[in-house]
Amino acid sequence: MDKLKELIKNNKKIILISGAVLLVIILIILVAVILINVFKKYDYQALENLMVEKTKSYLKANSSLLPNEENQITSVDVTTLVNEKYMKDLNKISKGTNCTGKVDIVYNNGYRYYPKLVCNNYETKNLEEIILENNDILTSGNGIYELNNGYVYRGEYVNNYINFANESFRIVKFDDELMYLILSDTANDVEQAVFDDRYNETINSYRGYNSFETSRIKKTLEDLYNGYFANYQNYLLPFDSCTHTRSETDFNNTGEIECYSTYQTYISLLAVYDYLNASNDPLCKTAISGNCSNYNYLAQTTNKWWLLNGTNENNYDVYAVNTKGKISLEQASTKKFLRIVIAIPSDVLYKKGDGTSSNPYEFYLY
């Protein structure tokens, strides 16, 4: 019995010592975590993310400061976040020096957040700035051209891939406000669609009409917008879709013809002149020229797809592109696949990528 009491006594000592050691370890871990948080330094991208996170928290408590009109902008300076105890001074937590920052909030079918961080050796860059800094503006070859008051990708091999809304797109053109994207290939998970199949009294037939504004395909696109992009509509901007008809023999590729009539929308198809401008073959001069399939990154697709415009020669034929890249005229009532065109803000915050198919551009969705 005495031996049993001694064993229990010794075990209690061991338990007490083990408990004390465990308590010391826990205290050391807690102190380490506190010190890490106190002295933590953020890299620039992490700091931008933190600025957005804290701005959202601040505006949740101060919702009256949020913009509430279309394209209205509100700015929250980091000094406000510091003064209100939402975050620490940038110079205490940044790996850079002499840092200042703010977050712009834009209202457009929801809110977009734009962190703006400036340090001695760093400044936040948007996607347009990154593209222009890393690419020469060309007058020949494959790449970016200055054309029609903006920048246009031309040629067969161009690094203009971009991921958005879980889809692969190509950047067709951009300016300081809008960046126009087209699906990299046809939307193969979407059934083929007629452009229009209404009864056309001028020919006593159901060949439809080639006017986009009154077409069946306009409704089809609107449904896709509400389906594909339901969670991304704050990053889609309205743009003028150039819908006017075009003659097969027209030489003007400035957009003047197609943009004579416009329709403001969030989703559309590619205008004929945009397809022609994507080719840098000097013999690509008219809509039905076979040369427009040469040196054109838009030429190779899995399926035949609709363009946006009808012909001037009648009121029922619409331009489409086959799998070799040649444009032809098709009856509006026939079925083709779709290559959706959308527009995003040019000033979205660059995340990563170089525009190649293996490393497409990506941007932050705050």
CSV table of C-alpha atoms in Angstrom, one decimal:
chain,number,residue,atom,x,y,z
A,1,MET,CA,0.0,0.0,0.0
A,2,ASP,CA,2.9,2.4,0.8
A,3,LYS,CA,4.4,1.7,-2.6
A,4,LEU,CA,1.1,2.4,-4.3
A,5,LYS,CA,0.8,5.8,-2.4
A,6,GLU,CA,4.4,6.6,-3.4
A,7,LEU,CA,3.7,5.8,-7.1
A,8,ILE,CA,0.6,8.0,-7.1
A,9,LYS,CA,2.5,10.8,-5.5
A,10,ASN,CA,5.3,10.6,-8.1
A,11,ASN,CA,2.8,10.5,-11.0
A,12,LYS,CA,1.2,13.7,-9.6
A,13,LYS,CA,4.5,15.4,-9.7
A,14,ILE,CA,5.1,14.3,-13.3
A,15,ILE,CA,1.7,15.5,-14.3
A,16,LEU,CA,2.2,18.8,-12.6
A,17,ILE,CA,5.7,19.2,-14.2
A,18,SER,CA,4.3,18.2,-17.6
A,19,GLY,CA,1.4,20.7,-17.2
A,20,ALA,CA,3.8,23.5,-16.3
A,21,VAL,CA,6.0,22.7,-19.3
A,22,LEU,CA,2.9,22.6,-21.6
A,23,LEU,CA,1.7,25.9,-20.2
A,24,VAL,CA,5.1,27.5,-20.9
A,25,ILE,CA,5.1,26.2,-24.5
A,26,ILE,CA,1.6,27.6,-25.0
A,27,LEU,CA,2.6,31.0,-23.6
A,28,ILE,CA,5.7,31.0,-25.9
A,29,ILE,CA,3.5,30.3,-28.9
A,30,LEU,CA,1.0,33.0,-27.9
A,31,VAL,CA,3.9,35.5,-27.5
A,32,ALA,CA,5.4,34.5,-30.8
A,33,VAL,CA,2.0,34.9,-32.6
A,34,ILE,CA,1.5,38.3,-31.0
A,35,LEU,CA,5.0,39.4,-31.9
A,36,ILE,CA,4.6,38.2,-35.5
A,37,ASN,CA,1.3,40.2,-35.8
A,38,VAL,CA,2.9,43.3,-34.2
A,39,PHE,CA,5.9,43.3,-36.4
A,40,LYS,CA,4.4,41.6,-39.5
A,41,LYS,CA,5.5,43.1,-42.8
A,42,TYR,CA,3.3,42.8,-45.9
A,43,ASP,CA,4.5,42.6,-49.5
A,44,TYR,CA,2.8,45.1,-51.8
A,45,GLN,CA,0.1,42.8,-53.2
A,46,ALA,CA,-0.8,41.6,-49.8
A,47,LEU,CA,-0.9,45.2,-48.6
A,48,GLU,CA,-3.3,46.1,-51.4
A,49,ASN,CA,-5.5,43.1,-50.4
A,50,LEU,CA,-5.4,44.3,-46.8
A,51,MET,CA,-6.4,47.8,-47.8
A,52,VAL,CA,-9.5,46.5,-49.6
A,53,GLU,CA,-10.4,44.1,-46.7
A,54,LYS,CA,-10.2,46.9,-44.1
A,55,THR,CA,-12.1,49.4,-46.4
A,56,LYS,CA,-14.9,46.9,-46.7
A,57,SER,CA,-15.1,46.5,-42.9
A,58,TYR,CA,-15.0,50.3,-42.5
A,59,LEU,CA,-17.8,50.9,-45.0
A,60,LYS,CA,-19.9,48.1,-43.5
A,61,ALA,CA,-19.9,50.3,-40.4
A,62,ASN,CA,-20.3,53.5,-42.4
A,63,SER,CA,-22.6,52.4,-45.3
A,64,SER,CA,-23.8,55.9,-45.9
A,65,LEU,CA,-20.4,56.6,-47.5
A,66,LEU,CA,-20.9,54.0,-50.2
A,67,PRO,CA,-21.6,55.4,-53.7
A,68,ASN,CA,-25.1,54.7,-54.9
A,69,GLU,CA,-25.3,56.1,-58.4
A,70,GLU,CA,-24.0,54.5,-61.6
A,71,ASN,CA,-20.2,55.0,-62.0
A,72,GLN,CA,-20.1,57.2,-58.9
A,73,ILE,CA,-16.7,57.0,-57.1
A,74,THR,CA,-16.0,57.2,-53.4
A,75,SER,CA,-12.4,57.2,-52.0
A,76,VAL,CA,-11.3,56.0,-48.6
A,77,ASP,CA,-7.8,57.1,-47.6
A,78,VAL,CA,-5.6,54.7,-45.5
A,79,THR,CA,-5.1,57.5,-43.0
A,80,THR,CA,-8.9,57.2,-42.3
A,81,LEU,CA,-8.5,53.5,-41.7
A,82,VAL,CA,-5.6,54.1,-39.4
A,83,ASN,CA,-7.3,56.8,-37.4
A,84,GLU,CA,-10.4,54.6,-37.1
A,85,LYS,CA,-8.3,51.7,-35.8
A,86,TYR,CA,-9.0,49.4,-38.8
A,87,MET,CA,-5.4,49.0,-39.7
A,88,LYS,CA,-1.9,50.1,-38.8
A,89,ASP,CA,0.1,52.8,-40.5
A,90,LEU,CA,1.4,51.7,-43.9
A,91,ASN,CA,5.0,52.5,-43.0
A,92,LYS,CA,4.8,50.2,-40.0
A,93,ILE,CA,3.6,47.1,-41.9
A,94,SER,CA,4.9,47.6,-45.4
A,95,LYS,CA,8.1,46.2,-46.7
A,96,GLY,CA,8.5,49.4,-48.6
A,97,THR,CA,9.1,52.9,-47.4
A,98,ASN,CA,7.2,56.2,-47.5
A,99,CYS,CA,4.0,54.5,-48.5
A,100,THR,CA,0.6,56.2,-49.0
A,101,GLY,CA,-2.6,54.6,-50.1
A,102,LYS,CA,-6.3,54.8,-50.7
A,103,VAL,CA,-9.1,52.7,-52.0
A,104,ASP,CA,-11.5,53.9,-54.7
A,105,ILE,CA,-15.0,52.3,-54.7
A,106,VAL,CA,-17.0,52.4,-57.9
A,107,TYR,CA,-20.7,51.5,-58.2
A,108,ASN,CA,-21.8,49.6,-61.2
A,109,ASN,CA,-24.3,46.8,-60.7
A,110,GLY,CA,-22.5,46.4,-57.4
A,111,TYR,CA,-19.2,47.6,-56.1
A,112,ARG,CA,-15.7,47.5,-57.5
A,113,TYR,CA,-12.7,48.2,-55.2
A,114,TYR,CA,-9.5,49.7,-56.5
A,115,PRO,CA,-6.6,49.9,-54.1
A,116,LYS,CA,-4.0,52.6,-54.9
A,117,LEU,CA,-0.7,52.1,-53.2
A,118,VAL,CA,2.4,54.3,-53.7
A,119,CYS,CA,5.8,53.6,-52.1
A,120,ASN,CA,9.3,54.7,-52.8
A,121,ASN,CA,9.9,51.8,-55.2
A,122,TYR,CA,6.4,50.6,-56.0
A,123,GLU,CA,3.1,51.9,-57.4
A,124,THR,CA,-0.1,49.9,-58.1
A,125,LYS,CA,-0.5,49.1,-61.8
A,126,ASN,CA,-3.7,48.4,-63.6
A,127,LEU,CA,-4.0,46.0,-66.5
A,128,GLU,CA,-3.8,48.5,-69.3
A,129,GLU,CA,-0.6,50.0,-67.8
A,130,ILE,CA,1.0,46.6,-67.5
A,131,ILE,CA,0.2,45.7,-71.1
A,132,LEU,CA,1.5,49.0,-72.5
A,133,GLU,CA,4.7,48.8,-70.4
A,134,ASN,CA,5.5,45.3,-71.5
A,135,ASN,CA,4.6,45.5,-75.2
A,136,ASP,CA,5.8,47.8,-78.0
A,137,ILE,CA,3.3,49.5,-80.2
A,138,LEU,CA,3.9,48.1,-83.7
A,139,THR,CA,3.4,49.1,-87.3
A,140,SER,CA,4.0,45.6,-88.7
A,141,GLY,CA,4.1,42.0,-87.4
A,142,ASN,CA,2.1,40.4,-84.6
A,143,GLY,CA,1.1,42.5,-81.6
A,144,ILE,CA,-0.5,45.8,-80.6
A,145,TYR,CA,-1.3,48.6,-83.1
A,146,GLU,CA,-2.5,52.1,-82.4
A,147,LEU,CA,-5.7,52.2,-84.5
A,148,ASN,CA,-9.1,53.9,-84.5
A,149,ASN,CA,-8.4,56.0,-81.3
A,150,GLY,CA,-7.3,53.0,-79.3
A,151,TYR,CA,-5.1,49.9,-79.3
A,152,VAL,CA,-5.9,46.8,-81.4
A,153,TYR,CA,-4.3,43.3,-81.4
A,154,ARG,CA,-3.4,42.2,-84.9
A,155,GLY,CA,-1.7,39.2,-86.3
A,156,GLU,CA,-1.8,35.4,-86.0
A,157,TYR,CA,0.4,35.0,-82.9
A,158,VAL,CA,-0.5,37.6,-80.3
A,159,ASN,CA,-0.3,37.3,-76.5
A,160,ASN,CA,-3.8,38.6,-75.6
A,161,TYR,CA,-5.3,35.7,-73.6
A,162,ILE,CA,-7.1,36.7,-70.4
A,163,ASN,CA,-9.1,34.7,-67.9
A,164,PHE,CA,-12.4,36.0,-66.6
A,165,ALA,CA,-15.6,34.5,-65.2
A,166,ASN,CA,-14.0,31.0,-65.4
A,167,GLU,CA,-13.7,31.4,-69.2
A,168,SER,CA,-10.8,32.0,-71.6
A,169,PHE,CA,-11.0,35.2,-73.6
A,170,ARG,CA,-8.9,37.2,-76.0
A,171,ILE,CA,-8.4,41.0,-75.8
A,172,VAL,CA,-9.6,42.4,-79.1
A,173,LYS,CA,-8.9,46.1,-78.4
A,174,PHE,CA,-8.7,48.6,-75.5
A,175,ASP,CA,-8.5,52.3,-74.7
A,176,ASP,CA,-8.3,54.2,-71.4
A,177,GLU,CA,-11.8,53.2,-70.4
A,178,LEU,CA,-12.8,49.9,-71.9
A,179,MET,CA,-11.1,46.6,-72.7
A,180,TYR,CA,-13.1,44.5,-75.2
A,181,LEU,CA,-12.9,40.7,-74.8
A,182,ILE,CA,-14.1,37.9,-77.1
A,183,LEU,CA,-14.3,34.2,-76.1
A,184,SER,CA,-11.1,32.4,-77.2
A,185,ASP,CA,-13.3,29.9,-79.0
A,186,THR,CA,-17.0,29.4,-79.6
A,187,ALA,CA,-19.2,28.8,-76.6
A,188,ASN,CA,-19.4,25.1,-77.2
A,189,ASP,CA,-21.6,24.4,-74.1
A,190,VAL,CA,-24.2,26.7,-75.6
A,191,GLU,CA,-26.5,25.4,-78.4
A,192,GLN,CA,-26.2,26.9,-81.8
A,193,ALA,CA,-28.5,29.8,-82.3
A,194,VAL,CA,-30.3,31.4,-85.1
A,195,PHE,CA,-29.6,35.1,-85.7
A,196,ASP,CA,-33.3,35.6,-86.5
A,197,ASP,CA,-36.1,33.4,-87.9
A,198,ARG,CA,-39.1,35.7,-88.0
A,199,TYR,CA,-41.3,35.9,-91.1
A,200,ASN,CA,-39.9,38.3,-93.6
A,201,GLU,CA,-42.6,39.8,-95.7
A,202,THR,CA,-40.2,41.2,-98.4
A,203,ILE,CA,-39.4,37.6,-99.5
A,204,ASN,CA,-42.5,35.8,-98.1
A,205,SER,CA,-40.2,33.5,-96.1
A,206,TYR,CA,-39.1,32.7,-92.5
A,207,ARG,CA,-35.5,33.6,-93.3
A,208,GLY,CA,-35.6,36.3,-90.6
A,209,TYR,CA,-34.2,39.8,-90.6
A,210,ASN,CA,-30.5,40.8,-90.3
A,211,SER,CA,-31.1,43.7,-87.9
A,212,PHE,CA,-29.5,43.0,-84.5
A,213,GLU,CA,-31.8,45.3,-82.6
A,214,THR,CA,-34.9,43.3,-83.5
A,215,SER,CA,-33.3,39.9,-83.7
A,216,ARG,CA,-33.7,36.6,-81.8
A,217,ILE,CA,-30.0,36.5,-81.1
A,218,LYS,CA,-30.3,39.7,-79.0
A,219,LYS,CA,-32.5,37.9,-76.5
A,220,THR,CA,-30.2,34.8,-76.6
A,221,LEU,CA,-27.2,37.0,-75.7
A,222,GLU,CA,-29.2,38.7,-72.9
A,223,ASP,CA,-30.0,35.3,-71.4
A,224,LEU,CA,-26.3,34.3,-71.6
A,225,TYR,CA,-25.3,37.5,-69.8
A,226,ASN,CA,-27.7,36.7,-66.9
A,227,GLY,CA,-26.4,33.2,-66.8
A,228,TYR,CA,-22.7,33.2,-67.6
A,229,PHE,CA,-22.0,36.5,-65.8
A,230,ALA,CA,-24.5,36.6,-62.9
A,231,ASN,CA,-21.7,36.8,-60.3
A,232,TYR,CA,-19.5,39.2,-62.3
A,233,GLN,CA,-21.8,42.0,-63.5
A,234,ASN,CA,-20.1,44.6,-61.4
A,235,TYR,CA,-17.0,44.1,-63.7
A,236,LEU,CA,-18.9,44.3,-67.0
A,237,LEU,CA,-19.4,47.8,-68.5
A,238,PRO,CA,-22.0,48.8,-71.1
A,239,PHE,CA,-20.6,49.6,-74.5
A,240,ASP,CA,-21.8,50.7,-77.9
A,241,SER,CA,-22.3,47.7,-80.1
A,242,CYS,CA,-21.9,48.7,-83.7
A,243,THR,CA,-24.9,47.1,-85.5
A,244,HIS,CA,-25.3,48.8,-88.9
A,245,THR,CA,-25.3,46.7,-92.0
A,246,ARG,CA,-22.2,46.6,-94.3
A,247,SER,CA,-21.8,46.0,-98.0
A,248,GLU,CA,-19.6,43.1,-99.2
A,249,THR,CA,-17.6,45.6,-101.2
A,250,ASP,CA,-17.0,48.2,-98.5
A,251,PHE,CA,-13.3,49.0,-97.9
A,252,ASN,CA,-13.7,51.2,-94.8
A,253,ASN,CA,-12.4,49.4,-91.6
A,254,THR,CA,-12.5,52.3,-89.2
A,255,GLY,CA,-15.9,51.3,-87.8
A,256,GLU,CA,-17.5,54.3,-89.4
A,257,ILE,CA,-19.9,52.0,-91.3
A,258,GLU,CA,-20.9,49.6,-88.6
A,259,CYS,CA,-21.0,52.2,-85.9
A,260,TYR,CA,-23.4,54.4,-87.9
A,261,SER,CA,-26.0,52.5,-85.8
A,262,THR,CA,-25.2,51.5,-82.3
A,263,TYR,CA,-26.9,49.7,-79.5
A,264,GLN,CA,-25.7,50.0,-75.9
A,265,THR,CA,-25.4,46.6,-74.3
A,266,TYR,CA,-23.3,44.5,-71.8
A,267,ILE,CA,-22.9,41.6,-74.2
A,268,SER,CA,-22.7,41.4,-78.0
A,269,LEU,CA,-21.0,39.7,-81.0
A,270,LEU,CA,-18.0,40.9,-82.9
A,271,ALA,CA,-18.5,43.6,-85.5
A,272,VAL,CA,-17.2,42.9,-89.0
A,273,TYR,CA,-14.6,45.6,-89.0
A,274,ASP,CA,-13.1,44.3,-85.7
A,275,TYR,CA,-12.6,40.9,-87.4
A,276,LEU,CA,-10.9,42.6,-90.4
A,277,ASN,CA,-8.6,44.6,-88.2
A,278,ALA,CA,-7.4,41.5,-86.4
A,279,SER,CA,-5.7,40.4,-89.7
A,280,ASN,CA,-2.6,42.2,-90.7
A,281,ASP,CA,-2.7,40.8,-94.3
A,282,PRO,CA,-2.6,43.9,-96.5
A,283,LEU,CA,-5.0,42.3,-98.9
A,284,CYS,CA,-7.7,42.0,-96.2
A,285,LYS,CA,-9.8,44.9,-97.5
A,286,THR,CA,-13.4,43.8,-97.7
A,287,ALA,CA,-15.7,41.6,-95.6
A,288,ILE,CA,-15.7,38.7,-98.0
A,289,SER,CA,-12.0,38.7,-98.8
A,290,GLY,CA,-10.4,35.3,-98.2
A,291,ASN,CA,-7.2,37.1,-97.2
A,292,CYS,CA,-8.8,38.2,-93.9
A,293,SER,CA,-8.3,34.7,-92.6
A,294,ASN,CA,-4.5,35.1,-93.0
A,295,TYR,CA,-2.4,36.3,-90.0
A,296,ASN,CA,-5.5,36.6,-87.9
A,297,TYR,CA,-5.7,35.1,-84.3
A,298,LEU,CA,-9.5,35.0,-84.6
A,299,ALA,CA,-9.4,32.8,-87.6
A,300,GLN,CA,-9.1,29.3,-86.0
A,301,THR,CA,-12.2,28.1,-84.1
A,302,THR,CA,-13.9,24.8,-83.5
A,303,ASN,CA,-17.2,25.9,-85.1
A,304,LYS,CA,-18.7,28.3,-87.5
A,305,TRP,CA,-19.9,31.5,-85.6
A,306,TRP,CA,-22.0,34.6,-86.1
A,307,LEU,CA,-20.6,38.1,-86.5
A,308,LEU,CA,-22.8,41.0,-85.6
A,309,ASN,CA,-23.7,42.7,-88.9
A,310,GLY,CA,-26.0,42.0,-91.8
A,311,THR,CA,-25.3,42.9,-95.4
A,312,ASN,CA,-26.6,46.0,-97.2
A,313,GLU,CA,-27.5,43.9,-100.3
A,314,ASN,CA,-30.6,42.4,-98.6
A,315,ASN,CA,-32.4,42.3,-95.2
A,316,TYR,CA,-31.9,38.6,-94.3
A,317,ASP,CA,-28.2,37.7,-94.8
A,318,VAL,CA,-25.7,38.0,-91.9
A,319,TYR,CA,-21.9,37.7,-91.8
A,320,ALA,CA,-20.5,34.6,-90.2
A,321,VAL,CA,-17.0,33.1,-89.9
A,322,ASN,CA,-16.1,29.4,-90.8
A,323,THR,CA,-13.5,27.2,-89.1
A,324,LYS,CA,-10.9,28.4,-91.6
A,325,GLY,CA,-11.5,32.0,-90.8
A,326,LYS,CA,-13.2,33.0,-94.0
A,327,ILE,CA,-16.2,35.3,-93.8
A,328,SER,CA,-19.4,34.4,-95.7
A,329,LEU,CA,-23.0,35.5,-95.8
A,330,GLU,CA,-25.6,33.2,-94.2
A,331,GLN,CA,-29.3,33.4,-93.9
A,332,ALA,CA,-30.3,34.8,-90.5
A,333,SER,CA,-32.6,31.7,-89.9
A,334,THR,CA,-29.7,29.2,-90.0
A,335,LYS,CA,-27.9,28.2,-86.8
A,336,LYS,CA,-24.3,29.1,-85.8
A,337,PHE,CA,-22.3,29.1,-82.7
A,338,LEU,CA,-21.5,32.2,-80.6
A,339,ARG,CA,-18.3,34.0,-79.6
A,340,ILE,CA,-19.5,36.4,-76.9
A,341,VAL,CA,-18.0,39.9,-76.7
A,342,ILE,CA,-18.0,41.8,-73.4
A,343,ALA,CA,-16.2,44.9,-72.1
A,344,ILE,CA,-14.4,45.3,-68.7
A,345,PRO,CA,-12.8,48.4,-67.2
A,346,SER,CA,-9.3,49.0,-68.5
A,347,ASP,CA,-8.2,50.0,-65.0
A,348,VAL,CA,-8.8,46.6,-63.3
A,349,LEU,CA,-5.9,45.8,-61.0
A,350,TYR,CA,-3.3,43.5,-62.6
A,351,LYS,CA,-2.8,40.2,-60.8
A,352,LYS,CA,-0.5,38.0,-62.9
A,353,GLY,CA,0.1,36.6,-66.4
A,354,ASP,CA,1.8,37.7,-69.6
A,355,GLY,CA,-1.1,37.1,-72.1
A,356,THR,CA,0.2,33.8,-73.4
A,357,SER,CA,-2.1,30.8,-73.7
A,358,SER,CA,-0.2,29.1,-70.9
A,359,ASN,CA,0.0,32.2,-68.7
A,360,PRO,CA,-3.1,34.4,-69.5
A,361,TYR,CA,-3.6,37.7,-67.9
A,362,GLU,CA,-5.6,37.7,-64.6
A,363,PHE,CA,-6.9,40.6,-62.6
A,364,TYR,CA,-8.2,41.0,-59.0
A,365,LEU,CA,-11.9,40.8,-58.4
A,366,TYR,CA,-12.5,42.7,-55.2
